[in-house]
CSV table of C-alpha atoms and ligand atoms in Angstrom, one decimal:
chain,number,residue,atom,x,y,z
A,1,MET,CA,228.0,46.8,-57.8
A,2,THR,CA,228.3,43.1,-58.6
A,3,GLY,CA,231.4,41.2,-59.7
A,4,LEU,CA,232.4,37.6,-59.5
A,5,ALA,CA,235.6,36.1,-58.2
A,6,THR,CA,236.9,32.9,-59.8
A,7,PRO,CA,234.2,30.2,-59.5
A,8,VAL,CA,235.0,27.4,-57.1
A,9,GLY,CA,232.0,25.3,-57.9
A,10,LEU,CA,228.2,25.3,-57.6
A,11,GLY,CA,226.9,26.0,-54.2
A,12,SER,CA,229.9,28.1,-53.3
A,13,THR,CA,229.6,31.6,-52.0
A,14,LEU,CA,231.8,34.0,-54.0
A,15,VAL,CA,232.8,37.3,-52.6
A,16,ASP,CA,234.0,40.4,-54.6
A,17,GLY,CA,234.0,42.8,-51.7
A,18,SER,CA,230.5,44.2,-52.2
A,19,THR,CA,228.1,41.5,-53.2
A,20,LEU,CA,227.7,37.9,-52.2
A,21,VAL,CA,226.9,35.7,-55.1
A,22,ASP,CA,225.8,32.1,-54.7
A,23,LEU,CA,226.2,30.2,-58.0
A,24,GLY,CA,224.3,27.3,-56.5
A,25,LEU,CA,221.2,29.3,-56.0
A,26,TYR,CA,219.5,28.5,-59.3
A,27,PRO,CA,220.0,24.7,-59.2
A,28,GLU,CA,219.0,24.9,-55.5
A,29,ILE,CA,215.6,26.6,-56.3
A,30,GLN,CA,215.1,24.0,-59.0
A,31,ARG,CA,215.1,21.4,-56.2
A,32,PHE,CA,212.1,23.2,-54.8
A,33,GLY,CA,210.2,22.9,-58.1
A,34,ALA,CA,211.4,25.8,-60.4
A,35,ARG,CA,211.5,25.0,-64.1
A,36,ASP,CA,214.2,26.0,-66.6
A,37,ILE,CA,214.5,29.8,-65.9
A,38,SER,CA,217.8,29.9,-67.8
A,39,ALA,CA,215.5,30.6,-70.8
A,40,CYS,CA,214.4,33.9,-69.3
A,41,PHE,CA,215.9,36.9,-71.0
A,42,SER,CA,214.1,39.5,-69.0
A,43,CYS,CA,211.8,40.6,-71.8
A,44,GLY,CA,209.2,41.9,-69.4
A,45,THR,CA,206.2,40.2,-71.0
A,46,CYS,CA,205.3,38.6,-67.7
A,47,THR,CA,205.4,42.0,-66.1
A,48,ALA,CA,203.0,43.3,-68.6
A,49,SER,CA,200.6,40.4,-68.1
A,50,CYS,CA,200.8,40.2,-64.3
A,51,PRO,CA,197.6,41.7,-62.8
A,52,LEU,CA,199.6,42.7,-59.7
A,53,SER,CA,202.5,44.5,-61.4
A,54,GLN,CA,201.0,47.9,-62.0
A,55,THR,CA,203.2,49.7,-59.4
A,56,ASP,CA,206.3,47.6,-60.1
A,57,SER,CA,207.8,47.4,-63.6
A,58,THR,CA,210.2,44.7,-62.6
A,59,PHE,CA,207.8,42.2,-61.0
A,60,PRO,CA,208.1,39.2,-61.2
A,61,ARG,CA,211.2,39.1,-63.5
A,62,ARG,CA,213.5,40.7,-61.0
A,63,MET,CA,213.1,37.7,-58.7
A,64,ILE,CA,214.1,35.4,-61.6
A,65,ARG,CA,217.1,37.6,-62.3
A,66,TYR,CA,218.3,37.3,-58.7
A,67,ALA,CA,218.2,33.5,-59.1
A,68,GLN,CA,220.0,33.6,-62.4
A,69,VAL,CA,222.9,35.7,-61.1
A,70,GLY,CA,223.0,34.0,-57.6
A,71,MET,CA,221.8,37.0,-55.5
A,72,LYS,CA,220.5,34.9,-52.7
A,73,ASP,CA,220.3,37.6,-50.0
A,74,ALA,CA,218.4,39.9,-52.3
A,75,LEU,CA,216.0,37.1,-53.2
A,76,LEU,CA,215.4,36.2,-49.5
A,77,ALA,CA,214.9,39.8,-48.6
A,78,SER,CA,212.3,40.4,-51.4
A,79,LYS,CA,208.9,41.3,-50.0
A,80,GLU,CA,207.5,41.0,-53.6
A,81,LEU,CA,208.0,37.2,-53.5
A,82,TRP,CA,204.9,37.0,-51.4
A,83,SER,CA,202.8,39.4,-53.6
A,84,CYS,CA,202.2,36.6,-56.1
A,85,TYR,CA,199.0,34.5,-55.9
A,86,GLN,CA,200.2,32.0,-58.6
A,87,CYS,CA,197.4,32.8,-61.0
A,88,ALA,CA,199.9,31.7,-63.8
A,89,GLU,CA,198.8,34.6,-66.1
A,90,CYS,CA,202.5,35.3,-66.7
A,91,ALA,CA,203.2,31.6,-67.6
A,92,GLU,CA,200.7,31.9,-70.4
A,93,THR,CA,202.5,34.8,-72.1
A,94,CYS,CA,206.1,34.0,-71.5
A,95,PRO,CA,207.7,33.5,-75.0
A,96,THR,CA,210.4,31.1,-73.7
A,97,HIS,CA,208.2,29.0,-71.5
A,98,ALA,CA,210.3,29.8,-68.4
A,99,GLU,CA,207.3,29.2,-66.2
A,100,PRO,CA,207.7,32.4,-64.1
A,101,SER,CA,204.7,31.4,-61.9
A,102,GLU,CA,206.3,28.1,-61.0
A,103,PHE,CA,209.5,29.9,-60.3
A,104,MET,CA,207.7,32.2,-57.8
A,105,ALA,CA,206.1,29.3,-56.0
A,106,ALA,CA,209.4,27.4,-55.9
A,107,ALA,CA,211.2,30.5,-54.6
A,108,ARG,CA,208.7,30.9,-51.8
A,109,ARG,CA,209.3,27.3,-50.8
A,110,TYR,CA,213.0,27.9,-51.0
A,111,ALA,CA,212.6,31.0,-48.8
A,112,ILE,CA,210.6,29.2,-46.2
A,113,ALA,CA,213.2,26.4,-46.0
A,114,SER,CA,216.0,29.1,-45.8
A,115,TYR,CA,214.3,31.0,-42.9
A,116,ASP,CA,213.8,27.7,-41.0
A,117,LYS,CA,217.1,26.7,-39.3
A,118,THR,CA,215.9,23.3,-38.3
A,119,ARG,CA,216.1,22.1,-41.9
A,120,ILE,CA,212.7,20.3,-41.4
A,121,ALA,CA,211.1,22.6,-44.0
A,122,ARG,CA,213.8,21.7,-46.5
A,123,THR,CA,213.1,18.0,-46.0
A,124,MET,CA,209.4,18.6,-46.3
A,125,TYR,CA,209.8,20.4,-49.7
A,126,THR,CA,212.7,18.5,-51.3
A,127,GLN,CA,212.4,14.9,-50.1
A,128,PRO,CA,208.9,13.7,-50.8
A,129,VAL,CA,209.5,10.2,-49.4
A,130,ALA,CA,211.1,11.4,-46.2
A,131,ALA,CA,208.4,14.1,-45.8
A,132,THR,CA,205.6,11.5,-46.2
A,133,VAL,CA,207.3,9.2,-43.7
A,134,LEU,CA,207.8,12.1,-41.3
A,135,ALA,CA,204.1,13.0,-41.6
A,136,VAL,CA,203.0,9.4,-40.9
A,137,VAL,CA,205.4,9.0,-38.0
A,138,VAL,CA,204.2,12.3,-36.3
A,139,ALA,CA,200.6,11.3,-36.6
A,140,LEU,CA,201.3,7.8,-35.3
A,141,PHE,CA,203.3,9.3,-32.4
A,142,PHE,CA,200.4,11.5,-31.3
A,143,ALA,CA,197.9,8.7,-31.7
A,144,LEU,CA,200.0,6.1,-29.8
A,145,PHE,CA,201.0,8.6,-27.1
A,146,MET,CA,197.4,9.5,-26.4
A,147,TYR,CA,196.2,5.9,-26.7
A,148,SER,CA,198.8,4.8,-24.1
A,149,ALA,CA,196.7,6.7,-21.5
A,150,HIS,CA,193.4,5.6,-22.8
A,151,GLY,CA,190.4,4.7,-20.6
A,152,PRO,CA,187.2,2.6,-21.2
A,153,GLN,CA,185.0,2.9,-24.3
A,154,SER,CA,181.5,3.4,-22.9
A,155,GLY,CA,178.8,1.8,-25.0
A,156,GLU,CA,176.0,3.9,-23.6
A,157,SER,CA,177.2,7.3,-24.8
A,158,LEU,CA,180.2,8.4,-26.7
A,159,ALA,CA,182.4,9.4,-23.7
A,160,ILE,CA,185.4,10.6,-25.7
A,161,PHE,CA,187.2,12.2,-22.8
A,162,GLU,CA,186.9,9.1,-20.7
A,163,PHE,CA,188.6,7.3,-23.6
A,164,ILE,CA,191.4,9.9,-24.1
A,165,PRO,CA,191.7,12.2,-21.0
A,166,GLU,CA,190.9,15.8,-21.7
A,167,HIS,CA,193.8,17.1,-19.7
A,168,LEU,CA,196.2,15.0,-21.7
A,169,ILE,CA,194.9,16.5,-25.0
A,170,HIS,CA,195.2,20.0,-23.5
A,171,ASP,CA,198.7,19.4,-22.2
A,172,ILE,CA,199.9,18.1,-25.6
A,173,GLY,CA,198.2,21.0,-27.3
A,174,ILE,CA,200.0,23.6,-25.1
A,175,VAL,CA,203.4,22.0,-25.8
A,176,VAL,CA,202.6,21.9,-29.5
A,177,MET,CA,201.6,25.5,-29.5
A,178,ILE,CA,204.8,26.6,-27.7
A,179,ILE,CA,206.9,24.7,-30.2
A,180,VAL,CA,205.0,26.2,-33.2
A,181,PHE,CA,205.2,29.7,-31.7
A,182,LEU,CA,209.0,29.5,-31.2
A,183,ALA,CA,209.6,27.9,-34.6
A,184,GLY,CA,207.3,30.3,-36.4
A,185,LEU,CA,208.7,33.3,-34.6
A,186,ALA,CA,212.3,32.3,-35.6
A,187,GLY,CA,211.3,31.9,-39.2
A,188,VAL,CA,209.1,34.9,-39.6
A,189,GLY,CA,211.4,37.1,-37.5
A,190,GLY,CA,214.3,36.1,-39.8
A,191,MET,CA,212.3,37.0,-42.9
A,192,ALA,CA,211.1,40.3,-41.4
A,193,ARG,CA,214.7,41.3,-40.4
A,194,ARG,CA,216.0,40.7,-43.9
A,195,ILE,CA,213.2,42.6,-45.6
A,196,ALA,CA,213.4,45.5,-43.0
A,197,ARG,CA,217.2,45.8,-43.5
A,198,ARG,CA,216.8,45.9,-47.3
A,199,GLU,CA,213.9,48.3,-47.2
A,200,GLY,CA,215.6,50.6,-44.6
A,201,VAL,CA,212.7,50.0,-42.2
A,202,GLY,CA,213.6,50.3,-38.5
A,203,TRP,CA,211.6,50.5,-35.3
A,204,SER,CA,211.3,54.2,-35.6
A,205,THR,CA,209.8,53.8,-39.2
A,206,VAL,CA,207.1,51.6,-37.7
A,207,PHE,CA,206.5,53.0,-34.2
A,208,GLY,CA,208.3,56.3,-34.1
A,209,GLY,CA,205.6,58.9,-33.6
A,210,ARG,CA,202.0,59.4,-34.6
A,211,ALA,CA,202.5,59.7,-38.3
A,212,ALA,CA,204.6,56.5,-38.3
A,213,LEU,CA,202.0,54.6,-36.3
A,214,THR,CA,199.2,55.8,-38.6
A,215,ARG,CA,201.2,54.5,-41.6
A,216,SER,CA,201.9,51.2,-39.9
A,217,ALA,CA,198.3,50.7,-38.8
A,218,HIS,CA,197.2,51.4,-42.4
A,219,ALA,CA,199.8,49.0,-43.8
A,220,ALA,CA,198.7,46.3,-41.2
A,221,TRP,CA,195.1,46.8,-42.3
A,222,GLU,CA,196.0,46.4,-45.9
A,223,ALA,CA,198.1,43.3,-45.4
A,224,ILE,CA,196.1,41.5,-42.8
A,225,GLY,CA,192.6,42.9,-43.2
A,226,ARG,CA,192.2,43.4,-46.9
A,227,ASP,CA,194.7,41.2,-48.5
A,228,SER,CA,194.9,38.2,-46.2
A,229,LEU,CA,191.5,37.9,-44.5
A,230,GLY,CA,189.5,39.8,-47.1
A,231,GLN,CA,191.3,38.3,-50.1
A,232,VAL,CA,190.7,41.5,-51.9
A,233,ARG,CA,193.6,41.5,-54.4
A,234,PHE,CA,193.2,37.8,-54.9
A,235,ARG,CA,189.5,38.3,-55.7
A,236,GLN,CA,189.7,41.5,-57.7
A,237,GLU,CA,193.0,41.4,-59.6
A,238,CYS,CA,194.2,37.9,-59.6
A,239,ALA,CA,191.1,36.0,-60.3
A,240,ALA,CA,191.5,35.6,-64.1
A,241,ASP,CA,191.0,32.0,-65.2
A,242,ASP,CA,191.8,30.6,-68.6
A,243,VAL,CA,188.1,29.6,-69.0
A,244,PRO,CA,185.2,31.2,-67.2
A,245,VAL,CA,184.7,29.5,-63.9
A,246,ALA,CA,181.4,29.4,-61.9
A,247,LEU,CA,181.6,31.2,-58.5
A,248,PRO,CA,181.6,28.0,-56.4
A,249,ARG,CA,184.8,26.8,-58.2
A,250,ARG,CA,186.7,30.1,-58.2
A,251,ARG,CA,190.2,29.9,-56.7
A,252,TRP,CA,189.9,32.9,-54.5
A,253,LEU,CA,186.6,31.6,-53.0
A,254,LEU,CA,188.0,28.1,-52.4
A,255,HIS,CA,191.1,29.6,-50.8
A,256,ALA,CA,189.0,31.9,-48.6
A,257,LEU,CA,186.6,29.1,-47.5
A,258,THR,CA,189.5,26.9,-46.6
A,259,MET,CA,191.3,29.7,-44.7
A,260,TRP,CA,188.1,30.9,-42.9
A,261,GLY,CA,187.1,27.3,-42.2
A,262,PHE,CA,190.4,26.5,-40.6
A,263,LEU,CA,190.4,29.7,-38.5
A,264,GLY,CA,186.8,29.0,-37.5
A,265,LEU,CA,187.6,25.5,-36.3
A,266,LEU,CA,190.6,26.8,-34.4
A,267,ALA,CA,188.4,29.5,-32.8
A,268,ALA,CA,185.7,26.9,-31.9
A,269,THR,CA,188.2,24.7,-30.3
A,270,LEU,CA,189.7,27.5,-28.2
A,271,LEU,CA,186.3,28.8,-27.2
A,272,ASP,CA,185.2,25.3,-26.2
A,273,TYR,CA,188.3,25.1,-24.0
A,274,GLY,CA,187.6,28.6,-22.6
A,275,LEU,CA,184.0,27.8,-21.7
A,276,ALA,CA,185.2,24.8,-19.8
A,277,ILE,CA,187.8,26.8,-17.9
A,278,VAL,CA,185.2,29.4,-16.8
A,279,GLY,CA,182.7,26.6,-15.9
A,280,ILE,CA,180.0,27.5,-18.5
A,281,LYS,CA,180.1,24.2,-20.4
A,282,GLU,CA,182.2,21.0,-20.0
A,283,THR,CA,184.3,20.2,-23.0
A,284,GLY,CA,182.4,17.6,-25.2
A,285,ALA,CA,179.1,18.0,-23.4
A,286,PRO,CA,176.2,17.5,-25.8
A,287,VAL,CA,174.6,20.9,-26.9
A,288,PRO,CA,171.9,21.7,-29.5
A,289,ILE,CA,173.0,22.6,-33.1
A,290,TRP,CA,172.3,26.3,-32.6
A,291,TYR,CA,174.6,26.5,-29.6
A,292,PRO,CA,177.1,29.3,-30.8
A,293,VAL,CA,180.3,27.4,-30.4
A,294,ARG,CA,178.9,24.3,-32.0
A,295,LEU,CA,177.3,26.3,-34.8
A,296,LEU,CA,180.7,28.0,-35.4
A,297,GLY,CA,182.4,24.7,-35.6
A,298,THR,CA,179.8,23.2,-37.9
A,299,VAL,CA,179.8,26.1,-40.3
A,300,ALA,CA,183.6,26.4,-40.3
A,301,GLY,CA,183.9,22.6,-40.8
A,302,LEU,CA,181.6,22.8,-43.8
A,303,MET,CA,183.7,25.6,-45.3
A,304,LEU,CA,186.9,23.7,-44.8
A,305,VAL,CA,185.6,20.4,-46.2
A,306,TYR,CA,184.0,22.1,-49.2
A,307,GLY,CA,187.1,24.3,-50.0
A,308,THR,CA,189.6,21.4,-49.6
A,309,THR,CA,187.5,18.9,-51.5
A,310,VAL,CA,187.1,21.1,-54.5
A,311,MET,CA,190.8,22.1,-54.4
A,312,ILE,CA,191.8,18.4,-54.3
A,313,ILE,CA,189.6,17.6,-57.3
A,314,ASP,CA,190.9,20.6,-59.2
A,315,ARG,CA,194.5,19.7,-58.5
A,316,TYR,CA,193.8,16.0,-59.5
A,317,ARG,CA,192.2,17.1,-62.7
A,318,THR,CA,194.6,20.0,-63.3
A,319,ALA,CA,191.4,22.0,-63.8
A,320,ASN,CA,193.2,25.3,-64.3
A,321,ARG,CA,196.7,26.6,-65.2
A,322,SER,CA,197.6,27.5,-61.6
A,323,VAL,CA,197.4,23.9,-60.6
A,324,LYS,CA,199.2,22.5,-63.6
A,325,ARG,CA,201.8,21.1,-61.4
A,326,SER,CA,201.4,19.9,-57.8
A,327,THR,CA,204.1,19.1,-55.3
A,328,THR,CA,204.0,16.6,-52.3
A,329,ALA,CA,203.7,19.7,-50.1
A,330,ASP,CA,200.6,20.8,-51.9
A,331,TRP,CA,199.0,17.4,-51.5
A,332,MET,CA,200.1,17.0,-47.9
A,333,LEU,CA,198.5,20.3,-46.8
A,334,LEU,CA,195.3,19.7,-48.6
A,335,GLY,CA,195.2,16.1,-47.3
A,336,LEU,CA,195.8,17.0,-43.7
A,337,LEU,CA,193.2,19.8,-43.8
A,338,TRP,CA,190.7,17.5,-45.5
A,339,VAL,CA,191.1,14.6,-43.0
A,340,THR,CA,190.8,17.1,-40.1
A,341,GLY,CA,187.6,18.5,-41.4
A,342,VAL,CA,186.0,15.2,-42.4
A,343,THR,CA,186.9,13.4,-39.2
A,344,GLY,CA,185.5,16.4,-37.2
A,345,PHE,CA,182.2,15.9,-39.0
A,346,ALA,CA,182.2,12.1,-38.5
A,347,LEU,CA,182.9,12.7,-34.8
A,348,GLU,CA,180.0,15.1,-34.5
A,349,LEU,CA,177.7,12.6,-36.2
A,350,ALA,CA,178.9,9.8,-33.8
A,351,LEU,CA,178.4,12.1,-30.8
A,352,TYR,CA,174.7,12.7,-31.7
A,353,LEU,CA,173.8,9.2,-32.7
A,354,PRO,CA,171.4,7.6,-30.2
A,355,SER,CA,173.8,4.7,-29.5
A,356,ALA,CA,177.6,5.1,-29.0
A,357,PRO,CA,179.2,3.6,-32.1
A,358,ALA,CA,182.6,2.1,-31.4
A,359,TRP,CA,184.1,3.7,-34.5
A,360,GLY,CA,183.5,7.1,-32.9
A,361,TYR,CA,186.3,6.6,-30.5
A,362,TRP,CA,188.8,5.7,-33.3
A,363,VAL,CA,187.6,8.7,-35.4
A,364,PHE,CA,188.2,10.9,-32.4
A,365,LEU,CA,191.7,9.6,-31.9
A,366,LEU,CA,192.5,10.1,-35.6
A,367,HIS,CA,190.9,13.6,-35.6
A,368,VAL,CA,193.0,14.8,-32.6
A,369,ALA,CA,196.2,13.2,-33.9
A,370,VAL,CA,195.9,14.7,-37.4
A,371,ALA,CA,194.9,18.1,-36.0
A,372,MET,CA,197.9,18.1,-33.7
A,373,GLU,CA,200.2,17.1,-36.5
A,374,LEU,CA,198.8,19.9,-38.8
A,375,VAL,CA,199.5,22.5,-36.1
A,376,LEU,CA,203.0,21.0,-35.2
A,377,LEU,CA,204.2,20.9,-38.8
A,378,ALA,CA,202.7,24.2,-39.8
A,379,PRO,CA,205.9,26.2,-39.6
A,380,PHE,CA,207.6,23.7,-41.8
A,381,MET,CA,205.1,23.2,-44.6
A,382,LYS,CA,203.0,25.2,-47.0
A,383,LEU,CA,200.6,26.3,-44.2
A,384,SER,CA,203.3,28.7,-43.0
A,385,HIS,CA,202.5,31.0,-45.9
A,386,ALA,CA,199.5,32.1,-43.8
A,387,VAL,CA,202.0,34.0,-41.6
A,388,TYR,CA,204.8,34.8,-44.0
A,389,ARG,CA,202.6,36.4,-46.6
A,390,PRO,CA,200.8,38.9,-44.4
A,391,VAL,CA,204.2,40.0,-42.8
A,392,ALA,CA,205.7,40.5,-46.3
A,393,LEU,CA,202.6,42.3,-47.5
A,394,PHE,CA,202.9,44.6,-44.5
A,395,PHE,CA,206.2,45.8,-45.9
A,396,VAL,CA,204.7,46.1,-49.4
A,397,ALA,CA,201.9,48.3,-48.0
A,398,LEU,CA,204.3,50.3,-45.9
A,399,ALA,CA,206.4,51.1,-48.9
A,400,GLN,CA,203.3,52.3,-50.8
A,401,ALA,CA,201.9,54.4,-48.0
A,402,PRO,CA,202.7,58.1,-48.2
A,403,ARG,CA,205.3,59.4,-45.8
A,404,GLU,CA,205.2,62.7,-44.0
A,405,GLY,CA,206.2,65.4,-46.4
A,406,ASP,CA,205.4,63.4,-49.5
A,407,PRO,CA,203.5,65.6,-52.1
B,1,SF4,S1,209.9,34.9,-67.5
B,1,SF4,FE1,209.4,34.9,-69.7
B,1,SF4,S2,208.1,36.6,-70.0
B,1,SF4,FE2,209.1,37.0,-68.0
B,1,SF4,S3,210.9,38.2,-68.5
B,1,SF4,FE3,211.6,36.0,-68.6
B,1,SF4,S4,211.3,35.4,-70.7
B,1,SF4,FE4,210.2,37.3,-70.4
B,2,SF4,S1,201.5,34.0,-61.1
B,2,SF4,FE1,200.1,35.7,-61.4
B,2,SF4,S2,200.5,37.1,-59.7
B,2,SF4,FE2,202.2,35.7,-59.8
B,2,SF4,S3,203.7,36.8,-61.0
B,2,SF4,FE3,202.6,35.5,-62.4
B,2,SF4,S4,200.9,36.8,-63.2
B,2,SF4,FE4,201.8,37.8,-61.4
């Protein structure tokens, strides 16, 4: 039951004894990029056109309704928010131009900012100038901090770990990982708690007995294996473009290449570190191109650079309806990923040149500083969807999995 007490102004929380209503919710989501959803009259056309709505006759308009009436808790506990791949099929058919796909994207930004108690994510999404300054300051901090401990620049070979000590990079990396883990856990844990409460999912639902474990394993496979890593729904159901697009430019492929490229580079970095720990290969020691870790890094770097380059071009040219509007957060993520990939390749080139070019040392410093920044800011920027989405999709898959006793 929902009822409103006397309004006391936008942004207030009004209580009628059963439902919390936040009249500031809609204008707040507009700050995150939503268009004029007051035009939406819940006609359902977007539901009919959405390729992902077959099993939910209220998707995505229910989310818009929550925002219109101020049901903040319901919105933040909606697992369906993360089902949307922003194909913008719904925006094409909306009779009132309420831009439901833009709303879904803005609502996800709003949700990330709401789960993050540090308010850094809110700044990153709603204050473009402050977000840009923060990004520059963080990169400069890492670069200057590492440079403060720098050693000589050998001219005979590119001795990057004599220039910036390897142990310093590892120590900073460990601190960054701990911060990211704690911040990420707080945010994702907050979202999971909200969804679980709303869905009536408890520990026993997930882990209580063999049948529950089987359902949970199936849901995890659907969410992480098929949807997130395999991009199956993105590829099969949400790949419609307004004009036919050649395979190398398709959204799902660019997204998959970027994601796999990023994960591959992360894996190559960790493997390189691991090989040094067990004494197989010193970090940074020259190895042939076919050496497995180097090969992994090279292939992953190519995927990342290709994916981000084409995505940047497509956004710049607004090549399809899903990139009709871009936010600072979109550009920042693509920019940081692109710089990380390109500087990685430039560094590899410098490492294998016969002489040691002086620029190689500065590219190395830039590469490490930007990579550190990318990881440190991950919980507060768009990259965090890489964790929020699979967790929410786990609940989606869990709700769809048959329970014991179901016909
Ligand atoms: S967003 Fe548009 S298409 Fe969807 S219910 Fe509202 S008015 Fe209809
Ligand atoms: S953007 Fe695509 S996936 Fe998202 S609600 Fe609209 S039609 Fe559905």
